[in-house]
PDB file of C-alpha atoms and ligand atoms in Angstrom:
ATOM      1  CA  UNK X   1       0.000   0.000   0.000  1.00  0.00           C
ATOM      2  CA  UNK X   2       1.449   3.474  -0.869  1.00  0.00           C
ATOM      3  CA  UNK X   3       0.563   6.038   1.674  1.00  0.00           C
ATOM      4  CA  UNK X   4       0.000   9.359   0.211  1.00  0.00           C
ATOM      5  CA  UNK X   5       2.337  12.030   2.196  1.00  0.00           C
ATOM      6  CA  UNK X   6       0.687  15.651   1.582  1.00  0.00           C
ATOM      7  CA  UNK X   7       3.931  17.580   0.872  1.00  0.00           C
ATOM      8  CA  UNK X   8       4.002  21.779   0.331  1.00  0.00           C
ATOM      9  CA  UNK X   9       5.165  22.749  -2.395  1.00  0.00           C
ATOM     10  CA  UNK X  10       7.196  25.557  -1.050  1.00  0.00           C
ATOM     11  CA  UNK X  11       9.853  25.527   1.639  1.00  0.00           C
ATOM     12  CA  UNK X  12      10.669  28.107   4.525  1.00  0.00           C
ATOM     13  CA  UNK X  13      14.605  28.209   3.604  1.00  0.00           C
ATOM     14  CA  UNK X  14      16.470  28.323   6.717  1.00  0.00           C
ATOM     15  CA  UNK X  15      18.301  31.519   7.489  1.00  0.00           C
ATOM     16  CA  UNK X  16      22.126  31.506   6.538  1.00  0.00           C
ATOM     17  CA  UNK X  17      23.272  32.676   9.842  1.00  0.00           C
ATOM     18  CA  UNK X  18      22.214  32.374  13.572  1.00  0.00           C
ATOM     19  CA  UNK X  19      19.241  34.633  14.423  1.00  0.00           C
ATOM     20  CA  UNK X  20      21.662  36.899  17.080  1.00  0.00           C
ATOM     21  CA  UNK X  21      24.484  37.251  14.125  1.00  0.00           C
ATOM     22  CA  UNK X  22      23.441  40.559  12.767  1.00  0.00           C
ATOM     23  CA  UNK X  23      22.976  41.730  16.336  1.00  0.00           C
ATOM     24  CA  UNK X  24      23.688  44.304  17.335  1.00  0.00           C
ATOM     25  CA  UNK X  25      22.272  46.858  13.920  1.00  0.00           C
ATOM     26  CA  UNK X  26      19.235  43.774  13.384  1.00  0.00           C
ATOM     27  CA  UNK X  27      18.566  42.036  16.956  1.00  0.00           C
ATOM     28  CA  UNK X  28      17.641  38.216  17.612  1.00  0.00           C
ATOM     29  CA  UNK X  29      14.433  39.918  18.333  1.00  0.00           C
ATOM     30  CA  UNK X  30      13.855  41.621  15.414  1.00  0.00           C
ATOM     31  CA  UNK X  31      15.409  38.190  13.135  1.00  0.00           C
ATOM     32  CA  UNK X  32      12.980  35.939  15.564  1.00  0.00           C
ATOM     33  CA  UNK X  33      10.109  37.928  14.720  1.00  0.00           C
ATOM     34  CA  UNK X  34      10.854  39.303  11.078  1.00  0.00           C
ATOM     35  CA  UNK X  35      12.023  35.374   9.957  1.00  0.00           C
ATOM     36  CA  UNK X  36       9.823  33.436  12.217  1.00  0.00           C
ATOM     37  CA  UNK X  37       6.238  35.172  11.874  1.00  0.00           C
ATOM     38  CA  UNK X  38       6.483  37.300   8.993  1.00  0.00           C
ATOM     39  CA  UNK X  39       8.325  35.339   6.591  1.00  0.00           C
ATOM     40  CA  UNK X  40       6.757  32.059   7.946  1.00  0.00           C
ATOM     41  CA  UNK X  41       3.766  33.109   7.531  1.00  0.00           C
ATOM     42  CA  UNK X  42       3.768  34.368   3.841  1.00  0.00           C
ATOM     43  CA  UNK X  43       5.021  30.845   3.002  1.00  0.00           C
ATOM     44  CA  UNK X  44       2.060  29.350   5.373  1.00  0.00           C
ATOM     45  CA  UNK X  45      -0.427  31.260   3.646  1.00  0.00           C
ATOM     46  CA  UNK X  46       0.884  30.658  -0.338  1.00  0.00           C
ATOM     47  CA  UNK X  47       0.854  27.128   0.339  1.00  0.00           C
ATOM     48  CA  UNK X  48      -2.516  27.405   1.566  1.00  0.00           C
ATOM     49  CA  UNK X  49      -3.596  29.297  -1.417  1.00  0.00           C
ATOM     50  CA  UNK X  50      -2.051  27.317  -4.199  1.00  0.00           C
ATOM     51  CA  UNK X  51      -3.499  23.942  -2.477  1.00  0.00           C
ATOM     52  CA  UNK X  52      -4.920  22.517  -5.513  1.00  0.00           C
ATOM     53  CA  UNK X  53      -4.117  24.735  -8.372  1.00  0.00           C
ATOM     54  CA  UNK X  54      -2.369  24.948 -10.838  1.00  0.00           C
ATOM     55  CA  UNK X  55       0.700  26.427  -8.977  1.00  0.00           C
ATOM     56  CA  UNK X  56       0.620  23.271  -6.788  1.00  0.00           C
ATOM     57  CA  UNK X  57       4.342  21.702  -7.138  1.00  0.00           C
ATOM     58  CA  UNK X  58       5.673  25.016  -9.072  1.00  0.00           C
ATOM     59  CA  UNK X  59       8.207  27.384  -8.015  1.00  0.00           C
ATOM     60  CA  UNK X  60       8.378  30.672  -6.552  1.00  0.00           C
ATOM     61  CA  UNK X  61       9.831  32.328  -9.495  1.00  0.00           C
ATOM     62  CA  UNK X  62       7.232  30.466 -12.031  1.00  0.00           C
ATOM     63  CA  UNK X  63       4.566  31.762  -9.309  1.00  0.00           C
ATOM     64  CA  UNK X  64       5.418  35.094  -9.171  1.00  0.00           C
ATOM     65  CA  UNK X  65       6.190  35.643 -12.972  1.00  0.00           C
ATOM     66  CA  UNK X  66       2.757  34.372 -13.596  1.00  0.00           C
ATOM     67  CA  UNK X  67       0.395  36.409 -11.270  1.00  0.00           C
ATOM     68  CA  UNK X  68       2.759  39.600 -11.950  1.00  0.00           C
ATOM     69  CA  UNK X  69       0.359  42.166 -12.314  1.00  0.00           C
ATOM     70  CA  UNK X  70      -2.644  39.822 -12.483  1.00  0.00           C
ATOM     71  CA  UNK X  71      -5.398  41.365 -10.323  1.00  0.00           C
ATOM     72  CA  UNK X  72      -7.456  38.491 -10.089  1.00  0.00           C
ATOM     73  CA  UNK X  73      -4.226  36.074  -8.030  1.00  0.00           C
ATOM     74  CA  UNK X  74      -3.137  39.199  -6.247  1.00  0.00           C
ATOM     75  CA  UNK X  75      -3.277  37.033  -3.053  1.00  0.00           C
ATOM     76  CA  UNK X  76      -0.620  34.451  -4.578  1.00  0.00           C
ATOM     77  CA  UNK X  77       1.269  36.897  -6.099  1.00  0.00           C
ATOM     78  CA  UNK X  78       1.920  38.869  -2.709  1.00  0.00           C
ATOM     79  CA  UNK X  79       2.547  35.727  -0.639  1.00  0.00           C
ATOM     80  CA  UNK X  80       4.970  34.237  -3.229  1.00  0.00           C
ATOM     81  CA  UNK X  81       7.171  38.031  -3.583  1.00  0.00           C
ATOM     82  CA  UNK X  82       7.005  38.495   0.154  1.00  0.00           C
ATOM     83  CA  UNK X  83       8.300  34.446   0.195  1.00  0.00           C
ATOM     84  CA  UNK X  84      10.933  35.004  -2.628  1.00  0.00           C
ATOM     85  CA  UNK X  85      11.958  38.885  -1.022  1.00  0.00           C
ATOM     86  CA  UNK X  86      12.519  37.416   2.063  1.00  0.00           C
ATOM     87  CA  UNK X  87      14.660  34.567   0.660  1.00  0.00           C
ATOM     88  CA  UNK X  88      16.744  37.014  -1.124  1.00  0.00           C
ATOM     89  CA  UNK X  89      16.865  39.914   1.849  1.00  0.00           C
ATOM     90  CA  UNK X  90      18.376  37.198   4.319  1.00  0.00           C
ATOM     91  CA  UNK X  91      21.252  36.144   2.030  1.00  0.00           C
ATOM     92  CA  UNK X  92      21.289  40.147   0.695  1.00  0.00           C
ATOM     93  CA  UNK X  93      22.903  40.287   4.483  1.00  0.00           C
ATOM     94  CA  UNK X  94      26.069  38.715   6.245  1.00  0.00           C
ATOM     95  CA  UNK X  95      27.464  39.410   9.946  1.00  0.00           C
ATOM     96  CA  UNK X  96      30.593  40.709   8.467  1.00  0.00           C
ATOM     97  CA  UNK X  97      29.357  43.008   5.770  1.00  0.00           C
ATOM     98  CA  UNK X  98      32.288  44.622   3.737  1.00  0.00           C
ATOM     99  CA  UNK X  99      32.608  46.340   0.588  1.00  0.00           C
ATOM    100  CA  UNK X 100      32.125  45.574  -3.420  1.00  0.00           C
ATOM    101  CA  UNK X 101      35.475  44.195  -4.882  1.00  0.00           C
ATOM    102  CA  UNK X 102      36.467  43.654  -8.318  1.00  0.00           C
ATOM    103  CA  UNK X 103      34.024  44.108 -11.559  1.00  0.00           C
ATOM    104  CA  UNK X 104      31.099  44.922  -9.084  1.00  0.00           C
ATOM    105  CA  UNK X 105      33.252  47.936  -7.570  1.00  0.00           C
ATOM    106  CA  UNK X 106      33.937  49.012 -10.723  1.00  0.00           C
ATOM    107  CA  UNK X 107      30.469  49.185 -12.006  1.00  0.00           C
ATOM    108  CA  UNK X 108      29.321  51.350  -8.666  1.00  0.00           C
ATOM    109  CA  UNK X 109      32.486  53.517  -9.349  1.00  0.00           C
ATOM    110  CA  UNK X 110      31.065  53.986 -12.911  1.00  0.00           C
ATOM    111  CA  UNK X 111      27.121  54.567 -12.399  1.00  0.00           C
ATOM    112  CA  UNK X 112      27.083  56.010  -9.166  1.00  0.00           C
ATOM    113  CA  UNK X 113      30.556  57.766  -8.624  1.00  0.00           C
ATOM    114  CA  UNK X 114      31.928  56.036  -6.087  1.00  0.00           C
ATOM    115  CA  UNK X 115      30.783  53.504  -2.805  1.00  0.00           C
ATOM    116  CA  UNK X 116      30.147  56.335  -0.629  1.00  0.00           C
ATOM    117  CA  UNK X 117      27.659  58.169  -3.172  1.00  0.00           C
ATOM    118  CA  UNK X 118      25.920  54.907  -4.207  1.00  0.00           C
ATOM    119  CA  UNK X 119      25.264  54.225   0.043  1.00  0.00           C
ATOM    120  CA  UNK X 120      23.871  57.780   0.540  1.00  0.00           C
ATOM    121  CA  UNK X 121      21.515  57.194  -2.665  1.00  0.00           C
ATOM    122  CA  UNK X 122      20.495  53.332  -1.225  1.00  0.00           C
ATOM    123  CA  UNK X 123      19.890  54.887   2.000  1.00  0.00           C
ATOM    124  CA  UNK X 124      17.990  57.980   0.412  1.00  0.00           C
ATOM    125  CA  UNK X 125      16.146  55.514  -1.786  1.00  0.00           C
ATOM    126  CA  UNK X 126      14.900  53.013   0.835  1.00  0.00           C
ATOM    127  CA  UNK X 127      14.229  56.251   3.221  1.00  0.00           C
ATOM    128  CA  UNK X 128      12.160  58.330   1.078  1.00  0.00           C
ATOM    129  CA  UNK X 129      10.002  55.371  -0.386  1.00  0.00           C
ATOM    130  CA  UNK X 130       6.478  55.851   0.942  1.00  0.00           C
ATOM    131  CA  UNK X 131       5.102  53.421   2.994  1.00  0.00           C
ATOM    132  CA  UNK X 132       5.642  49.346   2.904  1.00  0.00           C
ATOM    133  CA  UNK X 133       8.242  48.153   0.356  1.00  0.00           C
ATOM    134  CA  UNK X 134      11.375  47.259  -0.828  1.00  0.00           C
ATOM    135  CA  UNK X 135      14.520  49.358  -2.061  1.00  0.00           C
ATOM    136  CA  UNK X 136      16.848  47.387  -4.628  1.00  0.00           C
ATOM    137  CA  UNK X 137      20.435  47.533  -5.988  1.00  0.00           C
ATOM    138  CA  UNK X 138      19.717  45.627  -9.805  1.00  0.00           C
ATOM    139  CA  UNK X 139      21.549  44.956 -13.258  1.00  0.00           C
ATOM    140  CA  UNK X 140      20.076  46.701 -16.023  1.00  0.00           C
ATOM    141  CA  UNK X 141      21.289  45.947 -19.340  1.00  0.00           C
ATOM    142  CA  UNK X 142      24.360  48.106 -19.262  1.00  0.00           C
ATOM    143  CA  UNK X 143      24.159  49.357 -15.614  1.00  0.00           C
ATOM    144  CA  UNK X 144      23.204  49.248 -12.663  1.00  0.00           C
ATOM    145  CA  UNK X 145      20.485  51.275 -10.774  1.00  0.00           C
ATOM    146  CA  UNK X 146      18.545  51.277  -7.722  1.00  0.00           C
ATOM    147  CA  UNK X 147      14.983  51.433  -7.142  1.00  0.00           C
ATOM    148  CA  UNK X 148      12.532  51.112  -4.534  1.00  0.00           C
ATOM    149  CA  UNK X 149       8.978  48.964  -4.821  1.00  0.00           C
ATOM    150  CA  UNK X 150       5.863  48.983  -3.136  1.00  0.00           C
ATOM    151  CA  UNK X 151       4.866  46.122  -0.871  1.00  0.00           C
ATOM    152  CA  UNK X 152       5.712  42.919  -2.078  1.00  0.00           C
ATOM    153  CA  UNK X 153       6.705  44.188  -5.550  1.00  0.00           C
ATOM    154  CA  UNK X 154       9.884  42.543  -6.808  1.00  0.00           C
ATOM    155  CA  UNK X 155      11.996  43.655 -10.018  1.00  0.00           C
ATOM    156  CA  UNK X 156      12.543  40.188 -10.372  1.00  0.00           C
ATOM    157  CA  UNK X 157       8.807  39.471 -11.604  1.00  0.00           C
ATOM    158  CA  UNK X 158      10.158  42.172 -14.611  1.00  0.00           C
ATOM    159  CA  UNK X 159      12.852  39.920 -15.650  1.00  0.00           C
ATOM    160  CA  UNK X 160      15.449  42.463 -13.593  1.00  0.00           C
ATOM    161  CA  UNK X 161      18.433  40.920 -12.080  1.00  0.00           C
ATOM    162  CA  UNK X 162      18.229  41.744  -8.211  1.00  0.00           C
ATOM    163  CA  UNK X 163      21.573  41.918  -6.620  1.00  0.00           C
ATOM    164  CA  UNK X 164      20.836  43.264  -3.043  1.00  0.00           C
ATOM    165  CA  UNK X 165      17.503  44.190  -1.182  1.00  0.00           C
ATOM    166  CA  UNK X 166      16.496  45.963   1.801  1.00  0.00           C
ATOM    167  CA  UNK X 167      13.145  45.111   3.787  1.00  0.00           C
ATOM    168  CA  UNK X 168      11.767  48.948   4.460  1.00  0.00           C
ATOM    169  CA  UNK X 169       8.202  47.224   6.156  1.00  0.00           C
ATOM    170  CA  UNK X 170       8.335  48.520   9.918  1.00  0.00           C
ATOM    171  CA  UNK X 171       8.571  44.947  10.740  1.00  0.00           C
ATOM    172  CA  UNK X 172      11.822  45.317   9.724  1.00  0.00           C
ATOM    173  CA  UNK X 173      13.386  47.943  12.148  1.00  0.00           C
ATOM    174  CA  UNK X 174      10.288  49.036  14.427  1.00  0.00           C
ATOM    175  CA  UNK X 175      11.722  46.904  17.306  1.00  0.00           C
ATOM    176  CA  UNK X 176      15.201  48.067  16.841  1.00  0.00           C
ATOM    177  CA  UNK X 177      14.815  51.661  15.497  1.00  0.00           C
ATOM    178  CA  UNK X 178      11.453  52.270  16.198  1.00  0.00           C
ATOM    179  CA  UNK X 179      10.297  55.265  13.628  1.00  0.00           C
ATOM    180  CA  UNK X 180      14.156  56.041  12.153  1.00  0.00           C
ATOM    181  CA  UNK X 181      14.020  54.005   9.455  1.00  0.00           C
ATOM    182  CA  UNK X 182      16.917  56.108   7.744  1.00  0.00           C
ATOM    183  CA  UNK X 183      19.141  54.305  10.951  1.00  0.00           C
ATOM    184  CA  UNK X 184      17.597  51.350  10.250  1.00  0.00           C
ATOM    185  CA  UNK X 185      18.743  51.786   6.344  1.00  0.00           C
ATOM    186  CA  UNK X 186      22.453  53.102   7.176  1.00  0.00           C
ATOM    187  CA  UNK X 187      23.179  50.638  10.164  1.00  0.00           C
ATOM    188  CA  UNK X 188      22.388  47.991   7.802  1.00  0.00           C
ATOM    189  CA  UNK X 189      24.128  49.221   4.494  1.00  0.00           C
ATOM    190  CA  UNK X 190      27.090  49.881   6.108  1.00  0.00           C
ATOM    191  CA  UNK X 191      27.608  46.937   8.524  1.00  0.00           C
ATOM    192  CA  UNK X 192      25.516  43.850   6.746  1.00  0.00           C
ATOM    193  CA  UNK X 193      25.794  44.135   3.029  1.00  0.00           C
ATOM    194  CA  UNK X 194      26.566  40.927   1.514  1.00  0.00           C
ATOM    195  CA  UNK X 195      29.010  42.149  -1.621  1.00  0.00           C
ATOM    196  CA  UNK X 196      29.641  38.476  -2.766  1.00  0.00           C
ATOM    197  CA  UNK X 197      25.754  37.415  -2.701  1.00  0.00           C
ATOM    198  CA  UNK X 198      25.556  40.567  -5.450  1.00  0.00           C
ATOM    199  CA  UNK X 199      28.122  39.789  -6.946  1.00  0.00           C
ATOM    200  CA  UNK X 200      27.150  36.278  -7.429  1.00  0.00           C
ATOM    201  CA  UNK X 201      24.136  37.613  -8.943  1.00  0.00           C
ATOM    202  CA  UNK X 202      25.615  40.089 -11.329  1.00  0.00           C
ATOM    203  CA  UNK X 203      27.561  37.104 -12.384  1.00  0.00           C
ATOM    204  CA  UNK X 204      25.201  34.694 -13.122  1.00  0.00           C
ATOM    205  CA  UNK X 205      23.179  37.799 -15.272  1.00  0.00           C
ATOM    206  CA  UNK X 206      26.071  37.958 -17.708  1.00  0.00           C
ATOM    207  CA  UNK X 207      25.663  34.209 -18.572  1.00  0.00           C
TER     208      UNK X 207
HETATM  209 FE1  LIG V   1       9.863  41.840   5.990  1.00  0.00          FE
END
């Protein structure tokens, strides 16, 4: 007899560090809460909404690519970005942050003018965005660029190549920072920033 196991069809990735590593700019509190409810939770509830569809057995991407900008699976399609921006905000971060090397330095040095004036404009970015979102550092054809999206919009559903993300939802510093998100955004640009994660992904965009 073969016993049907009910499997999900997407995972809760484990976090690539220890929930106290980014402690002290993001605390164990903050990571407990902001990985363990939040992102939890947005996996919880697309699993619960793809039981049975279509999107059963699918992936993220394939999700999200196919209920971009599709009013009617707006549900699924802000469960699977929040899932997916998640994913990619935790390994956007390391404990012992550092600085672009290499082709990806040079490419900030060309489009922004240097490290220092592509931070201020992240931070700006990510500060000035109103309300729940997202700001990004992604690939463009020929350069790169940052933007900042609303909720659980994700250049990725576009076809853009993400490098690094910041989560600008209060969940993300209200614990920590309370209402100074631009804290939240500099403590975490400066000290977290994971330069070979982006790089990785600039990378694999020019294959
Ligand atoms: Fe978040």
């Amino acid at each position: 007899m073969t016993l049907m196991t009910k499997t999900k069809s997407i995972v809760l990735p484990p976090l690539p560090y220890a929930e106290d590593a980014l402690a002290p700019t993001m605390s164990a509190r903050t990571m407990g809460l902001h990985y363990g409810k939040h992102h939890r939770g947005y996996v919880d509830k697309l699993n619960a909404l793809i039981d049975g569809t279509r999107f059963a057995g699918t992936t993220l991407e394939e999700i999200i690519k196919a209920t971009h900008r599709n009013a009617q699976q707006k549900a699924i399609f802000n469960n699977a970005a929040q899932a997916w921006n998640h994913m990619f905000f935790w390994n956007s971060l390391r404990p012992s942050g550092g600085e672009p090397s290499g082709m990806l330095a040079k490419a900030i040095d060309r489009d922004f003018g240097g490290y220092e004036t592509f931070l201020k404009q992240f931070v700006d970015t990510g500060a000035q965005h109103f309300g729940s979102g997202w700001v990004w550092l992604v690939a463009g054809k020929d350069k790169l660029a940052i933007e900042a999206t609303a909720d659980a919009v994700t250049p990725m559903a576009e076809g853009k190549t993400c490098l690094l993300t910041i989560d600008v939802w209060e969940h993300a510093y209200y614990l920590d920072y309370q209402n100074r998100r631009p804290d939240f955004l500099k403590a975490v640009a400066e000290n977290l920033l994971n330069w070979e994660f982006a790089a990785k992904n600039l990378a694999g965009a020019q294959h």
